[in-house]
mmCIF file with all atom_site columns, C-alpha atoms in Angstrom:
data_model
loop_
_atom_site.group_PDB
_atom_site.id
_atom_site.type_symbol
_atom_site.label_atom_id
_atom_site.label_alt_id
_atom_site.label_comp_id
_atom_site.label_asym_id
_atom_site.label_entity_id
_atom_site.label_seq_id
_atom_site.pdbx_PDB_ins_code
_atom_site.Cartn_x
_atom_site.Cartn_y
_atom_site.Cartn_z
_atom_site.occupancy
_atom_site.B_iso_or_equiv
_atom_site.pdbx_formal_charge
_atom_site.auth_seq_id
_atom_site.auth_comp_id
_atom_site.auth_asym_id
_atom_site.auth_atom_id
_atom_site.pdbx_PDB_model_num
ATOM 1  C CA . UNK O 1 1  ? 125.316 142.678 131.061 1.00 0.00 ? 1  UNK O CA 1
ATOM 2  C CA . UNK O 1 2  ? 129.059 142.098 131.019 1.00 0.00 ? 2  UNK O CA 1
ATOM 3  C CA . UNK O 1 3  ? 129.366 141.396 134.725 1.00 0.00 ? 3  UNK O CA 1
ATOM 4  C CA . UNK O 1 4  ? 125.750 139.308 134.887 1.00 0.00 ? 4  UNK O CA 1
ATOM 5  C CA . UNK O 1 5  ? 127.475 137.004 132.037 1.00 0.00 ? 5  UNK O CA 1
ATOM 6  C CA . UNK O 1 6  ? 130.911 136.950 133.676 1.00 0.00 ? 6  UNK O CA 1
ATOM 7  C CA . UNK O 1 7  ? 132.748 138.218 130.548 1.00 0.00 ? 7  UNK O CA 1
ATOM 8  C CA . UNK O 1 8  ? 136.403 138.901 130.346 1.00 0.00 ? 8  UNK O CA 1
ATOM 9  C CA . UNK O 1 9  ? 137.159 140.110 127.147 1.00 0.00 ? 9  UNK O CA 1
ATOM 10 C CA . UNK O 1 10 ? 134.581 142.845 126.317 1.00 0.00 ? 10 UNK O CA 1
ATOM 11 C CA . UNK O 1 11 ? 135.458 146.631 126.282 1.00 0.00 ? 11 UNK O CA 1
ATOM 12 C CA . UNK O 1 12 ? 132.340 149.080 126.835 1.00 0.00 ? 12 UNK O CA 1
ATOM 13 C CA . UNK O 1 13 ? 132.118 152.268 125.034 1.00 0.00 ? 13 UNK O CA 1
ATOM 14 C CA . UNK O 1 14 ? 129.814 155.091 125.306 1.00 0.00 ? 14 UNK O CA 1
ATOM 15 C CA . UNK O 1 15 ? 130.478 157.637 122.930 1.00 0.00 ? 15 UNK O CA 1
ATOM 16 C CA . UNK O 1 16 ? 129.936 158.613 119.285 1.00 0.00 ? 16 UNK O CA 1
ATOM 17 C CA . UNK O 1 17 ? 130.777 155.618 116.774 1.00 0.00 ? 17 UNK O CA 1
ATOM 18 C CA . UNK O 1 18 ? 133.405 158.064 114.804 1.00 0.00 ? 18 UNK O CA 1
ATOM 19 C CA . UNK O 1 19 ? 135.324 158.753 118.071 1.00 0.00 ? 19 UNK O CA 1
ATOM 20 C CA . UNK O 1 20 ? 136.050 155.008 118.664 1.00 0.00 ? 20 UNK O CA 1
ATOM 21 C CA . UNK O 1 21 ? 139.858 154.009 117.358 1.00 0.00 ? 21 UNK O CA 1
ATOM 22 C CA . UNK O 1 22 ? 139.687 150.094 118.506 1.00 0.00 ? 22 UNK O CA 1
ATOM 23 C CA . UNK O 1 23 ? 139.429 147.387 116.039 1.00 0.00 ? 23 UNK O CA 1
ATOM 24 C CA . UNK O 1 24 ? 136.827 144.814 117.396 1.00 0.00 ? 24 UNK O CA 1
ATOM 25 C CA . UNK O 1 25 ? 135.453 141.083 116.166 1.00 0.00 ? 25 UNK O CA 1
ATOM 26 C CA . UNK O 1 26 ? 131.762 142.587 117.552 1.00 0.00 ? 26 UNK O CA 1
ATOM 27 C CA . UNK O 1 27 ? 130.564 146.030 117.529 1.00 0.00 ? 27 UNK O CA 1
ATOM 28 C CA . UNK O 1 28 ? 127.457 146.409 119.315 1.00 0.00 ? 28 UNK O CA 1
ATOM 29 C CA . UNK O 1 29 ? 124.771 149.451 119.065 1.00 0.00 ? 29 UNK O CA 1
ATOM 30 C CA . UNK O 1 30 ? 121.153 150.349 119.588 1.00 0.00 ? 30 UNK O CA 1
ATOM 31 C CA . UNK O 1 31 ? 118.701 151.820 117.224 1.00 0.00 ? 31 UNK O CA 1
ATOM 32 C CA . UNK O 1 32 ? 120.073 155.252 117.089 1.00 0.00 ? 32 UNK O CA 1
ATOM 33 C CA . UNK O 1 33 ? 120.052 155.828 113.590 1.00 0.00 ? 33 UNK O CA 1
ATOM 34 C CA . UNK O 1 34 ? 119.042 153.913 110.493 1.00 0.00 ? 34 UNK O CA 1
ATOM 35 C CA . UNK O 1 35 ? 121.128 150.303 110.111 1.00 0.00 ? 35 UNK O CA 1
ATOM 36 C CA . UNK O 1 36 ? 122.954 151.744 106.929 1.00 0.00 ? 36 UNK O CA 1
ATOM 37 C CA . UNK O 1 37 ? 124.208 154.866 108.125 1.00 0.00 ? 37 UNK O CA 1
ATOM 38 C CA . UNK O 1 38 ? 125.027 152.674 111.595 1.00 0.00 ? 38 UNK O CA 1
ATOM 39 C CA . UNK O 1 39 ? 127.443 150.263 109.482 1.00 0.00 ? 39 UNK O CA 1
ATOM 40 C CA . UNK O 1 40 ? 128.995 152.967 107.528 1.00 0.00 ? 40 UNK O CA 1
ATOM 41 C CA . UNK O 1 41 ? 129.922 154.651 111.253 1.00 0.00 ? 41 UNK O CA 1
ATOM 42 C CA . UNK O 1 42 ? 131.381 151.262 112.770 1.00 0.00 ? 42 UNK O CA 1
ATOM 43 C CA . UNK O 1 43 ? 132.539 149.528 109.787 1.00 0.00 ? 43 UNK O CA 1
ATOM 44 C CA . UNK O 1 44 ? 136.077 150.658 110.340 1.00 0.00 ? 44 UNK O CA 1
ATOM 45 C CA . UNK O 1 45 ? 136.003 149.450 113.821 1.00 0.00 ? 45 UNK O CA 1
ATOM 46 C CA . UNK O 1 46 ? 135.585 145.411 112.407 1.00 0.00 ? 46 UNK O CA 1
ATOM 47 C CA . UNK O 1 47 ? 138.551 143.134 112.591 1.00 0.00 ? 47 UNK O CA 1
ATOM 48 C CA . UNK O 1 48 ? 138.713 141.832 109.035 1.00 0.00 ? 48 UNK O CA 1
ATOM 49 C CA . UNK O 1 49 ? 137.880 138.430 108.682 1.00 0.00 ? 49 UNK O CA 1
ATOM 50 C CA . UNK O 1 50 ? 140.743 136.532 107.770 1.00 0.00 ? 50 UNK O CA 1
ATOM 51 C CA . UNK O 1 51 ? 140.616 132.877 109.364 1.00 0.00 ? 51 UNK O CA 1
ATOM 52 C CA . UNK O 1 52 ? 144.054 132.668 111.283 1.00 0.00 ? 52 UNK O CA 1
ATOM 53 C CA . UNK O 1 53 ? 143.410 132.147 114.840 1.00 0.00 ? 53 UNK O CA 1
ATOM 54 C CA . UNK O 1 54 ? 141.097 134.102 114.995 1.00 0.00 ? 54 UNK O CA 1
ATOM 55 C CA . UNK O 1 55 ? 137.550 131.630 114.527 1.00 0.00 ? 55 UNK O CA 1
ATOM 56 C CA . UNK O 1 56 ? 135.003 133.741 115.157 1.00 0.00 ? 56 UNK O CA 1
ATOM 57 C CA . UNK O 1 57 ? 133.483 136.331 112.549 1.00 0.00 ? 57 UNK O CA 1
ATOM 58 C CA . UNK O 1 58 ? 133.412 139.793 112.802 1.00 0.00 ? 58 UNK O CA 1
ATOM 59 C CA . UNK O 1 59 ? 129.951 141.014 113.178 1.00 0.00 ? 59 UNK O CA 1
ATOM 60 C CA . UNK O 1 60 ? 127.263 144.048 114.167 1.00 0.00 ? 60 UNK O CA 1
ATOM 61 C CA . UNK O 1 61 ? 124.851 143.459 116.515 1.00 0.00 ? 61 UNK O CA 1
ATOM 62 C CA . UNK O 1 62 ? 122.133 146.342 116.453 1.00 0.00 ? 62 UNK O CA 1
ATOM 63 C CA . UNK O 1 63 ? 119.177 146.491 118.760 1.00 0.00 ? 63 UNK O CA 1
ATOM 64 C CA . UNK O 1 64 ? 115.770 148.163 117.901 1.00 0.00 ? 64 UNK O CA 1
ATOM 65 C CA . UNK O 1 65 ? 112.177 147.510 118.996 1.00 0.00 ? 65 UNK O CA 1
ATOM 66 C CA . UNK O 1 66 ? 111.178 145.692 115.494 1.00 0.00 ? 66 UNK O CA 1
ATOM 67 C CA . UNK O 1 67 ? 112.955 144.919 111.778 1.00 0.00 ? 67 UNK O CA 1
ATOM 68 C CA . UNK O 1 68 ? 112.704 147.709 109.376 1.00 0.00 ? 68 UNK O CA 1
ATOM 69 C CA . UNK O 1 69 ? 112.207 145.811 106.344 1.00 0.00 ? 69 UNK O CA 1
ATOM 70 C CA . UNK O 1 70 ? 113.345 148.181 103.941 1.00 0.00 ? 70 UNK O CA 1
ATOM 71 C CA . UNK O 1 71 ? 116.421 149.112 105.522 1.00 0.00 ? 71 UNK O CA 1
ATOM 72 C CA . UNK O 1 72 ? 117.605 145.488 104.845 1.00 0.00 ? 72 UNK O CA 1
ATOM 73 C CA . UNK O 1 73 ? 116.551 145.371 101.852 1.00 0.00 ? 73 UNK O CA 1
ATOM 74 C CA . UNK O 1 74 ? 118.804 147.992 100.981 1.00 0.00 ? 74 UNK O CA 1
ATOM 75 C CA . UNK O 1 75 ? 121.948 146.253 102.737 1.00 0.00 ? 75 UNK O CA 1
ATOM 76 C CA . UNK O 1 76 ? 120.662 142.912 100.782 1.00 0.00 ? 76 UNK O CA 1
ATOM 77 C CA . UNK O 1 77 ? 121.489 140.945 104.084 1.00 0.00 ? 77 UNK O CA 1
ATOM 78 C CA . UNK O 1 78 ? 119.542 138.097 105.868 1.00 0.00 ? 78 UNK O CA 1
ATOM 79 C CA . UNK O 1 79 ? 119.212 138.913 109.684 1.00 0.00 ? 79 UNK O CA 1
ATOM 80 C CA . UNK O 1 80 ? 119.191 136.911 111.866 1.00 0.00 ? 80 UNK O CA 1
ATOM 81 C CA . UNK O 1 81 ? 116.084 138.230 114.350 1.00 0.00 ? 81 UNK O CA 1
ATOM 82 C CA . UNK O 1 82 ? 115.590 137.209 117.910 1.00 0.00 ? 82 UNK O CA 1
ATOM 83 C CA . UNK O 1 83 ? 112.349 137.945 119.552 1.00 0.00 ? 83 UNK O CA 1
ATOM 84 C CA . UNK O 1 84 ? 112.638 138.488 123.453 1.00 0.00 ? 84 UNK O CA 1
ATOM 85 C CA . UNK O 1 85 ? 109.992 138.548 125.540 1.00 0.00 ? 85 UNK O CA 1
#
């Protein structure tokens, strides 16, 4: 996906969540475990969001095969859900 969208400033990991060091703007993971327990993994690896020069908001992008209602319920957060053919 990197190369197909020409992307220069992406790192690709493969490994457990609580091996990665880095501090990131995106962390990006598939449906490996339930959302909540996901975040608590990563969210040490988010650049905080403090403005600067920095524009763009640190984020999670998590892929699974549907929305588990409950799960965001439980983070109180508003998704925003893409539906790909």
């Amino acid at each position: 996906m990197v190369e197909a969208m020409q992307l220069t400033n992406v790192e690709v990991l493969q490994k457990p969540a609580n091996e990665v060091k880095g501090k990131y703007d995106y962390v990006v993971g598939r449906a490996v475990t339930r959302l909540p327990d996901f975040i608590e993994w990563v969210e040490k690896n988010l650049k905080p969001n403090n403005g600067g020069n920095n524009h763009i908001l640190r984020g999670i992008l998590y892929m699974r095969g549907e929305a588990q209602v409950g799960e965001l319920e439980e983070l109180g957060v508003n998704p925003i859900i893409i539906e790909l053919p």
